[in-house]
PDB file of C-alpha atoms in Angstrom:
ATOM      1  CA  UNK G   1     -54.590  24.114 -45.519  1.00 61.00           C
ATOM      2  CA  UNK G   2     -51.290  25.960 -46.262  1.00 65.00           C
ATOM      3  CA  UNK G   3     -52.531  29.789 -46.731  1.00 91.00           C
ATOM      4  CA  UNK G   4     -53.237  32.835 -45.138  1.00 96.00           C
ATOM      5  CA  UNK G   5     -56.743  34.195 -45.936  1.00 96.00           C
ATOM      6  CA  UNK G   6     -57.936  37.673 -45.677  1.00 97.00           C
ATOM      7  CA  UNK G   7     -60.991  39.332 -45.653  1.00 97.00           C
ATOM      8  CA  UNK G   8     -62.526  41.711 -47.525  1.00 97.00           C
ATOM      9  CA  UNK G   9     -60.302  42.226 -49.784  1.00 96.00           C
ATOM     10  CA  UNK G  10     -60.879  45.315 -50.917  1.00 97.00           C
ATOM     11  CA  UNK G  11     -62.576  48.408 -47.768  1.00 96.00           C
ATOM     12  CA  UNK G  12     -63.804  51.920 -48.832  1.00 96.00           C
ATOM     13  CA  UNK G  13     -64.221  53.731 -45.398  1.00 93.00           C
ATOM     14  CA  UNK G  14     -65.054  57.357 -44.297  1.00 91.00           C
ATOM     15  CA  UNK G  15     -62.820  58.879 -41.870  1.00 90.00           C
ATOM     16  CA  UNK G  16     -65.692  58.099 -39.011  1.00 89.00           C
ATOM     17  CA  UNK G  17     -66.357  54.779 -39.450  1.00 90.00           C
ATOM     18  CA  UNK G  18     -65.295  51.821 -37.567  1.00 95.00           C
ATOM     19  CA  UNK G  19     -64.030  48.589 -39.604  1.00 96.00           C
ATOM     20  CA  UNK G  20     -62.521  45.209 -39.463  1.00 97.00           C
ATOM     21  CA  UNK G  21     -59.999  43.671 -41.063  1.00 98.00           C
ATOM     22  CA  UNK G  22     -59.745  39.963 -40.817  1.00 98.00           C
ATOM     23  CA  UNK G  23     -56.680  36.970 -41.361  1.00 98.00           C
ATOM     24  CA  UNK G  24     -57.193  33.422 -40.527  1.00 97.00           C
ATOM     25  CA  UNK G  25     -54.481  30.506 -40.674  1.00 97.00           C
ATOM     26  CA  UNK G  26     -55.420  26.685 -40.385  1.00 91.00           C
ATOM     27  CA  UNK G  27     -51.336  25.487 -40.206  1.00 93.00           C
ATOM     28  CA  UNK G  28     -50.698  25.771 -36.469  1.00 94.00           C
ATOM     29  CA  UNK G  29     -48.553  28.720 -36.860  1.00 94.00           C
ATOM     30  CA  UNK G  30     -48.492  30.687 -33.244  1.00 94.00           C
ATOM     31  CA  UNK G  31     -47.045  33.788 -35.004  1.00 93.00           C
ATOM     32  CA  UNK G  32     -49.007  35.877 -36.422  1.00 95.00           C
ATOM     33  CA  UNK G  33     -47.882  39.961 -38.279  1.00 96.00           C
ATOM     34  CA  UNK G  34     -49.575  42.936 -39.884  1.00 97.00           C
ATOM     35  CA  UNK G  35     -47.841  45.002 -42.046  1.00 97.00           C
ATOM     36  CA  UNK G  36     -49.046  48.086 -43.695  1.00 97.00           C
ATOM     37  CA  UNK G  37     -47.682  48.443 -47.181  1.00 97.00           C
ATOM     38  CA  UNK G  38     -47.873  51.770 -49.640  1.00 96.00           C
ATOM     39  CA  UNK G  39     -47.745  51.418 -53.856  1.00 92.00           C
ATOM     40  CA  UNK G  40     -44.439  50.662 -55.035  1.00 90.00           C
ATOM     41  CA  UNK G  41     -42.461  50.491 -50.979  1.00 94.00           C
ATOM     42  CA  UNK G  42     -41.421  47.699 -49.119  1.00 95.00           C
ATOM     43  CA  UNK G  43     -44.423  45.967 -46.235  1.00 95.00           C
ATOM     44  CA  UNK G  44     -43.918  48.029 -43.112  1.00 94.00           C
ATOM     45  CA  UNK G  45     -44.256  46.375 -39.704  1.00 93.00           C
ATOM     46  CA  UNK G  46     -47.366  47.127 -37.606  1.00 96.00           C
ATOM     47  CA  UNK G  47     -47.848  44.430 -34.911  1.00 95.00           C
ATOM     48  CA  UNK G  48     -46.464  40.834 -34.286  1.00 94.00           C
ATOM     49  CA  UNK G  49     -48.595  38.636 -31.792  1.00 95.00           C
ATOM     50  CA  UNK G  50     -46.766  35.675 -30.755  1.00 92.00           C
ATOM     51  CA  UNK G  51     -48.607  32.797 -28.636  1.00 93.00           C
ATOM     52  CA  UNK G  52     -51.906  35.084 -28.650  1.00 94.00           C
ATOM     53  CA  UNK G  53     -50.156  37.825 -27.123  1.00 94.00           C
ATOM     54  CA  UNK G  54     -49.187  40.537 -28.393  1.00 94.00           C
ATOM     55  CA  UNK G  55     -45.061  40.899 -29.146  1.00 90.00           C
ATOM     56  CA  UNK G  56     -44.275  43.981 -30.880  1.00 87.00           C
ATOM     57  CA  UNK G  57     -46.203  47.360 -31.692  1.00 89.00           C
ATOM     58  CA  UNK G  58     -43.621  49.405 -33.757  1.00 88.00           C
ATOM     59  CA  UNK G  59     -45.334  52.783 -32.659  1.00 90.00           C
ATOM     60  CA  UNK G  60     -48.969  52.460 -34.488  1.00 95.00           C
ATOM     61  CA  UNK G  61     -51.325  55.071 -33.699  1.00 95.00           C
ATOM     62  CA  UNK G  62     -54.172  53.822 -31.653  1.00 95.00           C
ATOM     63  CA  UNK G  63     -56.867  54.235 -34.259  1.00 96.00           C
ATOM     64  CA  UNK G  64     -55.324  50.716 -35.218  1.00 97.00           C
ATOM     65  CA  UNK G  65     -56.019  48.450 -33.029  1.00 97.00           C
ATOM     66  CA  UNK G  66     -54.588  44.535 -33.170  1.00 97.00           C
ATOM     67  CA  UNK G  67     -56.630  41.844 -31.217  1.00 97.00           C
ATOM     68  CA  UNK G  68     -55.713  38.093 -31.483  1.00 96.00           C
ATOM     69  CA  UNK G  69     -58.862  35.945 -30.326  1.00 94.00           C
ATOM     70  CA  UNK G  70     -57.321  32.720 -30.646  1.00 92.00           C
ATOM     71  CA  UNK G  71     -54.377  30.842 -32.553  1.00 90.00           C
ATOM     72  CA  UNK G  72     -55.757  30.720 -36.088  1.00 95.00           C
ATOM     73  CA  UNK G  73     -57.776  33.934 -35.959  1.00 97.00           C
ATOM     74  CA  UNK G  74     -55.634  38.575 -36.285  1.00 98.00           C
ATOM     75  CA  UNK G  75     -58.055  41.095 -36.298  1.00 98.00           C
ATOM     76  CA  UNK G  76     -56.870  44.887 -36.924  1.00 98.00           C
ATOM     77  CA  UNK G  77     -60.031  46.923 -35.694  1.00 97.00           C
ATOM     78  CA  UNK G  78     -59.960  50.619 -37.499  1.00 96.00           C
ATOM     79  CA  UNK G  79     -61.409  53.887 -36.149  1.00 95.00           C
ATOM     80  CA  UNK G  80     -61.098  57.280 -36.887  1.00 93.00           C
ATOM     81  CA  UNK G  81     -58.544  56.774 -39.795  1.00 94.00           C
ATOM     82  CA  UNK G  82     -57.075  59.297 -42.206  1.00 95.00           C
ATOM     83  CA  UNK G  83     -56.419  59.432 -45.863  1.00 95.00           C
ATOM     84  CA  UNK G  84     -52.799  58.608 -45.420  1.00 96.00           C
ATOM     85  CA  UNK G  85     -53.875  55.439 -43.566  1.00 97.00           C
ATOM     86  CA  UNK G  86     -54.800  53.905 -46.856  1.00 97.00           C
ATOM     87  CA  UNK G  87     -52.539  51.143 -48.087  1.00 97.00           C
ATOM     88  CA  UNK G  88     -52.572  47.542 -48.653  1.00 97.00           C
ATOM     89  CA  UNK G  89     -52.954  45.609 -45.744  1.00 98.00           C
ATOM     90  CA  UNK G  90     -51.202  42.259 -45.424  1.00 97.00           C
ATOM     91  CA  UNK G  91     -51.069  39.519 -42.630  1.00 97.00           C
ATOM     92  CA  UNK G  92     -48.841  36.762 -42.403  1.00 95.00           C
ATOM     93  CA  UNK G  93     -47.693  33.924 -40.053  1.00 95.00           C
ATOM     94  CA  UNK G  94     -44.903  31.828 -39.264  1.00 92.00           C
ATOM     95  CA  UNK G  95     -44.448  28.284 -37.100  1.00 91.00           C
ATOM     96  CA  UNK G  96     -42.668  30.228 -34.610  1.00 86.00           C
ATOM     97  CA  UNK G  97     -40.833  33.624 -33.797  1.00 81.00           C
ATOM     98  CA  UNK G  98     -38.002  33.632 -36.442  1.00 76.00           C
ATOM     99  CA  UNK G  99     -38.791  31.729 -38.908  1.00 82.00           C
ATOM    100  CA  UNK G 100     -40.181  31.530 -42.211  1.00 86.00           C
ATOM    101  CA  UNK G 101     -42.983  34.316 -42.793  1.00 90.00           C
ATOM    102  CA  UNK G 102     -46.078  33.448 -45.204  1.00 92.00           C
ATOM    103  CA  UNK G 103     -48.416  36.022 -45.921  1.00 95.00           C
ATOM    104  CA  UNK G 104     -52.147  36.647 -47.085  1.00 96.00           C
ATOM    105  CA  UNK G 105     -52.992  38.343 -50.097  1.00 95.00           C
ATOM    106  CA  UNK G 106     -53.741  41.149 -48.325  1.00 97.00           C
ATOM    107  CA  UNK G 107     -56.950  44.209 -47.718  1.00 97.00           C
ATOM    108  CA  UNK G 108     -56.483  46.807 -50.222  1.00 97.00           C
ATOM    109  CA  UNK G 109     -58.133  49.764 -47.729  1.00 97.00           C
ATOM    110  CA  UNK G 110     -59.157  53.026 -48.831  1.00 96.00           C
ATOM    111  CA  UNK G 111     -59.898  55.928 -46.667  1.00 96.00           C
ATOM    112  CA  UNK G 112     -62.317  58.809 -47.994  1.00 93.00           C
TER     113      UNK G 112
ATOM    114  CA  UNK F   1     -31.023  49.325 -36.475  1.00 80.00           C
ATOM    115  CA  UNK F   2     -30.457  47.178 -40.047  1.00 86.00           C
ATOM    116  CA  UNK F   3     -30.570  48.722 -43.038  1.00 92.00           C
ATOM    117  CA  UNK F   4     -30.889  46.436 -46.308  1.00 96.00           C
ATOM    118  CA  UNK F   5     -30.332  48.476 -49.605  1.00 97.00           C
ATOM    119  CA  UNK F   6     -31.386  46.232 -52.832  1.00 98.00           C
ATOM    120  CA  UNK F   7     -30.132  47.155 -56.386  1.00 97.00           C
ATOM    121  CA  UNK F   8     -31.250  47.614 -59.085  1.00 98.00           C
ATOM    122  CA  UNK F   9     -35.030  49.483 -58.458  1.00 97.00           C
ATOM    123  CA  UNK F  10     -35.848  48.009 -62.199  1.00 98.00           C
ATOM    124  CA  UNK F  11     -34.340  45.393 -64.482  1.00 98.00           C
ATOM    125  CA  UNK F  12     -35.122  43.959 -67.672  1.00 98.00           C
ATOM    126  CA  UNK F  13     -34.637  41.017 -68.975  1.00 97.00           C
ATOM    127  CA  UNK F  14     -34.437  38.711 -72.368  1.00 98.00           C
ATOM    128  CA  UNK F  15     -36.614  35.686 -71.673  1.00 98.00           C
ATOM    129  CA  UNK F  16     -34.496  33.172 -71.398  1.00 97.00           C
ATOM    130  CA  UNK F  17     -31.421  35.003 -69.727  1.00 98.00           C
ATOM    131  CA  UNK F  18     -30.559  35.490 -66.144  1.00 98.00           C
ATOM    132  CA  UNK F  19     -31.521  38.444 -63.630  1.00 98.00           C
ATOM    133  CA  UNK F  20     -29.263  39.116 -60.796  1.00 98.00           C
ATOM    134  CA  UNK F  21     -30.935  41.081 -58.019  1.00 98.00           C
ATOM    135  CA  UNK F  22     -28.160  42.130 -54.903  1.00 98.00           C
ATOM    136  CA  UNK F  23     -28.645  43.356 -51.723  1.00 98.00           C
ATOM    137  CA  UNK F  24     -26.367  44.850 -48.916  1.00 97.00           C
ATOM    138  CA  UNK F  25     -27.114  45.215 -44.985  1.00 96.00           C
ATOM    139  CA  UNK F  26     -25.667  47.043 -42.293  1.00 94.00           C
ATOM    140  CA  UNK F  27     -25.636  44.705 -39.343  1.00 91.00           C
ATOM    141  CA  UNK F  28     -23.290  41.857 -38.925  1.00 90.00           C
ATOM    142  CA  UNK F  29     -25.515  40.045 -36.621  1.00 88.00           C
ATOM    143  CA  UNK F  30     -28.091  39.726 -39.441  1.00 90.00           C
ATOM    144  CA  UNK F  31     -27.696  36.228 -39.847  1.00 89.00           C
ATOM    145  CA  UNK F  32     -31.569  35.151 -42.366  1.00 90.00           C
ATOM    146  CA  UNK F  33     -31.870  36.107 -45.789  1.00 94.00           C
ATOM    147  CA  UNK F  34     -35.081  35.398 -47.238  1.00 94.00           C
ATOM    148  CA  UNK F  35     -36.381  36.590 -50.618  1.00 97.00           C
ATOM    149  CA  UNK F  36     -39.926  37.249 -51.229  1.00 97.00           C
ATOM    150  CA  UNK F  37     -41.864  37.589 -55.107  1.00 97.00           C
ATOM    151  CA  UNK F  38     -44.663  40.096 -55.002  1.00 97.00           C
ATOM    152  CA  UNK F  39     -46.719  39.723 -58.199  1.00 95.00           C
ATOM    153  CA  UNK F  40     -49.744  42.535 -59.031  1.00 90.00           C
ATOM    154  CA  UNK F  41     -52.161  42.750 -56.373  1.00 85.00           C
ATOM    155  CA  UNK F  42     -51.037  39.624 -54.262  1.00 90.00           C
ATOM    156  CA  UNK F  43     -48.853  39.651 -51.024  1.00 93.00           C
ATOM    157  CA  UNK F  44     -45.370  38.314 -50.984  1.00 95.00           C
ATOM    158  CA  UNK F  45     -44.569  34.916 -51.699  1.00 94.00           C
ATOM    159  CA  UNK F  46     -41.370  33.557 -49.969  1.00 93.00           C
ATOM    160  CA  UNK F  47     -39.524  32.150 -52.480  1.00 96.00           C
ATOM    161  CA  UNK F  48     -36.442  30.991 -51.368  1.00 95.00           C
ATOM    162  CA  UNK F  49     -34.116  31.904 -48.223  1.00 93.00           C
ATOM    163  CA  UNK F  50     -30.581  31.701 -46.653  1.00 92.00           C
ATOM    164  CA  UNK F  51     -28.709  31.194 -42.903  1.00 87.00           C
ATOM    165  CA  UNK F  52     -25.600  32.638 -42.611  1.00 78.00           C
ATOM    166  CA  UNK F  53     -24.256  29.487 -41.814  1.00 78.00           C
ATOM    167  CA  UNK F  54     -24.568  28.390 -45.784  1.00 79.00           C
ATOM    168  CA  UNK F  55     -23.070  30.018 -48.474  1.00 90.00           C
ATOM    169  CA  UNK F  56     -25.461  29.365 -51.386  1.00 94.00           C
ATOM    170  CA  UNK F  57     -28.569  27.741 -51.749  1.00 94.00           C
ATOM    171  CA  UNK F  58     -30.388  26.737 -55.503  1.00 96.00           C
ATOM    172  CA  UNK F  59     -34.170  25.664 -55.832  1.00 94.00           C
ATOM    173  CA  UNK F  60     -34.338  24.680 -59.480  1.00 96.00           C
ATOM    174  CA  UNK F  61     -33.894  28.204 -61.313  1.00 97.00           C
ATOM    175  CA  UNK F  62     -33.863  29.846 -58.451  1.00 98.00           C
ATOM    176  CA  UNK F  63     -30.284  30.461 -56.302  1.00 98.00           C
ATOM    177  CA  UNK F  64     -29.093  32.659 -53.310  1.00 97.00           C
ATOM    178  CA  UNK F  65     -25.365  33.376 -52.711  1.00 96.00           C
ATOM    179  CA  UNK F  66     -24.587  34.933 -49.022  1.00 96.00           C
ATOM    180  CA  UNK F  67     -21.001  36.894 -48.556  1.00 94.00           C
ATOM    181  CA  UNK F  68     -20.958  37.479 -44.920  1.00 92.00           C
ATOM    182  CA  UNK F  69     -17.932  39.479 -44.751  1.00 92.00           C
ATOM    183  CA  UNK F  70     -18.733  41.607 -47.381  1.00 94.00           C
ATOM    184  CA  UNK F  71     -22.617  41.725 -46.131  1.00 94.00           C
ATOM    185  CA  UNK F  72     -24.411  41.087 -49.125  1.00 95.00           C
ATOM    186  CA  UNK F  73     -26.524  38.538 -50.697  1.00 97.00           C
ATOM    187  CA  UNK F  74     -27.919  37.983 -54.018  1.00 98.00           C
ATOM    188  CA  UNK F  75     -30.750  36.706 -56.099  1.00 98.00           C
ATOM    189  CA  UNK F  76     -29.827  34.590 -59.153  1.00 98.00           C
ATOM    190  CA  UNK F  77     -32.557  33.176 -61.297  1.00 98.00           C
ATOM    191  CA  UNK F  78     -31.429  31.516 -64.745  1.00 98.00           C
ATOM    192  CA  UNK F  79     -33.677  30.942 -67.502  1.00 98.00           C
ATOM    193  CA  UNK F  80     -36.332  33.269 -66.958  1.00 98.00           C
ATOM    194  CA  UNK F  81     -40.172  32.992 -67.710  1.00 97.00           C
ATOM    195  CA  UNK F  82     -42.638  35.757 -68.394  1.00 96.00           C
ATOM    196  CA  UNK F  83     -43.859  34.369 -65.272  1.00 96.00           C
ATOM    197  CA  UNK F  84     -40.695  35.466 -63.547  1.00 98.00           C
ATOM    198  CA  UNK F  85     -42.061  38.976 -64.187  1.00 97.00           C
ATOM    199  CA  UNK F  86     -42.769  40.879 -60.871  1.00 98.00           C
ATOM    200  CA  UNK F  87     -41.390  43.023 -57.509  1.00 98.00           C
ATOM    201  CA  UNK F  88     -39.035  41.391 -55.726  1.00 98.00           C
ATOM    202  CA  UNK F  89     -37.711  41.829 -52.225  1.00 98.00           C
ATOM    203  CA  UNK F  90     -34.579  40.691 -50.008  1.00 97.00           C
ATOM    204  CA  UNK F  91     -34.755  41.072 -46.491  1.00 95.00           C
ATOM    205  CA  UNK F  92     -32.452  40.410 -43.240  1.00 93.00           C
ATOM    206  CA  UNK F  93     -33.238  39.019 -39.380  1.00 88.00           C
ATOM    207  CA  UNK F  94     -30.554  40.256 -37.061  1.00 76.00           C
ATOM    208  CA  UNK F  95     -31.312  37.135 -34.602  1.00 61.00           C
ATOM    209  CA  UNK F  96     -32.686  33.897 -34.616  1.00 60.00           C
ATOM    210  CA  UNK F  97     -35.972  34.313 -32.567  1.00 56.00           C
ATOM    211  CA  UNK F  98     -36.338  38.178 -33.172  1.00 62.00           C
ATOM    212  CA  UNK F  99     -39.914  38.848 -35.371  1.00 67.00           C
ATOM    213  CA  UNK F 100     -38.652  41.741 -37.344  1.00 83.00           C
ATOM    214  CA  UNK F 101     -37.484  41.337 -40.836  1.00 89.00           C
ATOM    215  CA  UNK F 102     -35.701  44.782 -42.651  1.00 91.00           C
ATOM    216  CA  UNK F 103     -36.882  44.588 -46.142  1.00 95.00           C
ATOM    217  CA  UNK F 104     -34.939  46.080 -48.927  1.00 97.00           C
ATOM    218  CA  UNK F 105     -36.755  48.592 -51.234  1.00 97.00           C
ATOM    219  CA  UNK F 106     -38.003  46.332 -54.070  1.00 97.00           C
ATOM    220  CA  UNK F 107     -36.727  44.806 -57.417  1.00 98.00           C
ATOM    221  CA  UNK F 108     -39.499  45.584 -60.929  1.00 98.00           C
ATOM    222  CA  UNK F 109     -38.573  42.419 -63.205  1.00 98.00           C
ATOM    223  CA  UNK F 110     -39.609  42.488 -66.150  1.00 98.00           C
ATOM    224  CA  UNK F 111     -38.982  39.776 -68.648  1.00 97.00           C
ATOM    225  CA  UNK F 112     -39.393  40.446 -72.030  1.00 96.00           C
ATOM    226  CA  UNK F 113     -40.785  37.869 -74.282  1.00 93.00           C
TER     227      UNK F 113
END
């Protein structure tokens, strides 16, 4: 198995609702990233977990929350979000810190 | 912090011909290049990358040329498919080991049949 997966793909939430978004790798990467990314800009960088812990948090707001459960499995719980929040949300993973990136296809996530 | 700027925003091309996509960055300690293709509601693909210890690497169509003193690196592909048609991105790593990659602002191809 040489992808990223990512579920759902597509999220409609309200701005009181609590969601889940969901990657999974199967290539014994222990990096894993979320990046948020807005129509027609550049991925941003959210949170890198390396080894199951967690690495880097460039400054999100705590309605996004990152949790790493084990080696294969990122989670980025949502709460309390706002319209500007919506974006495409991508994971990706790499062997190690440093090297080659892959990402998922991404959770296109809309925010009512 | 690095700054990558990527040029041009759009660029359209003659199937068939080459597209040249360049980048410049601001730190001299940037020392990976990768490139990544983005097609329509998909997340990057890395398609090919570069160490600052190599000058130019090819992958069939595909080429990357690195000019460390000048700090910029460029995206070459020759004969061009409609399939070459999407948003492309360069990026930088100031040091092996460090997780964060600087994108540059994106590349449109289009390639014209």
């Amino acid at each position: 198995d040489t992808e990223v997966t990512q579920t759902p793909k597509h999220l409609v939430m309200g701005m009181t609702n609590k969601k889940s978004l969901k990657c999974e790798q199967h290539m014994g990467h222990r990096a894993m990233y979320w990046y948020k990314q807005k129509a027609k800009k550049p991925p941003e960088l959210m949170f890198v977990y390396s080894y199951e812990k967690l690495s880097i948090n460039e400054s999100v707001p705590s309605r996004f929350s990152p949790e790493c459960p084990n080696s294969s499995l990122l989670n980025l719980h949502l709460h309390a979000l706002q319209p500007e929040d919506s974006a495409l949300y991508l994971c990706a993973s790499s062997q190690d810190i440093g090297t080659e990136q892959f990402f998922g296809p991404g959770t296109r996530l809309t925010v009512l | 912090g690095e700054n990558v700027e990527q040029h041009p925003s759009t660029l359209s091309v003659q199937e068939g011909d080459s597209a040249v996509i360049k980048c410049t960055y601001s730190d001299s300690a940037s020392n990976y290049f990768p490139w990544y293709k983005q097609e329509l509601g998909k997340g990057p693909q890395l398609i090919i990358d570069i160490r600052s210890n190599v000058g130019e690497k090819k992958d069939q169509r595909i080429a990357v040329t690195l000019n460390k003193t000048a700090k910029h690196f460029s995206l070459h592909i020759t004969e061009t498919q409609p399939e070459d048609s999407a948003v492309y991105f360069c990026a930088a790593s100031t040091d092996f080991g460090n997780e964060k990659l600087t994108f540059g602002t994106g590349t449109r191809l289009t390639i014209i049949p």
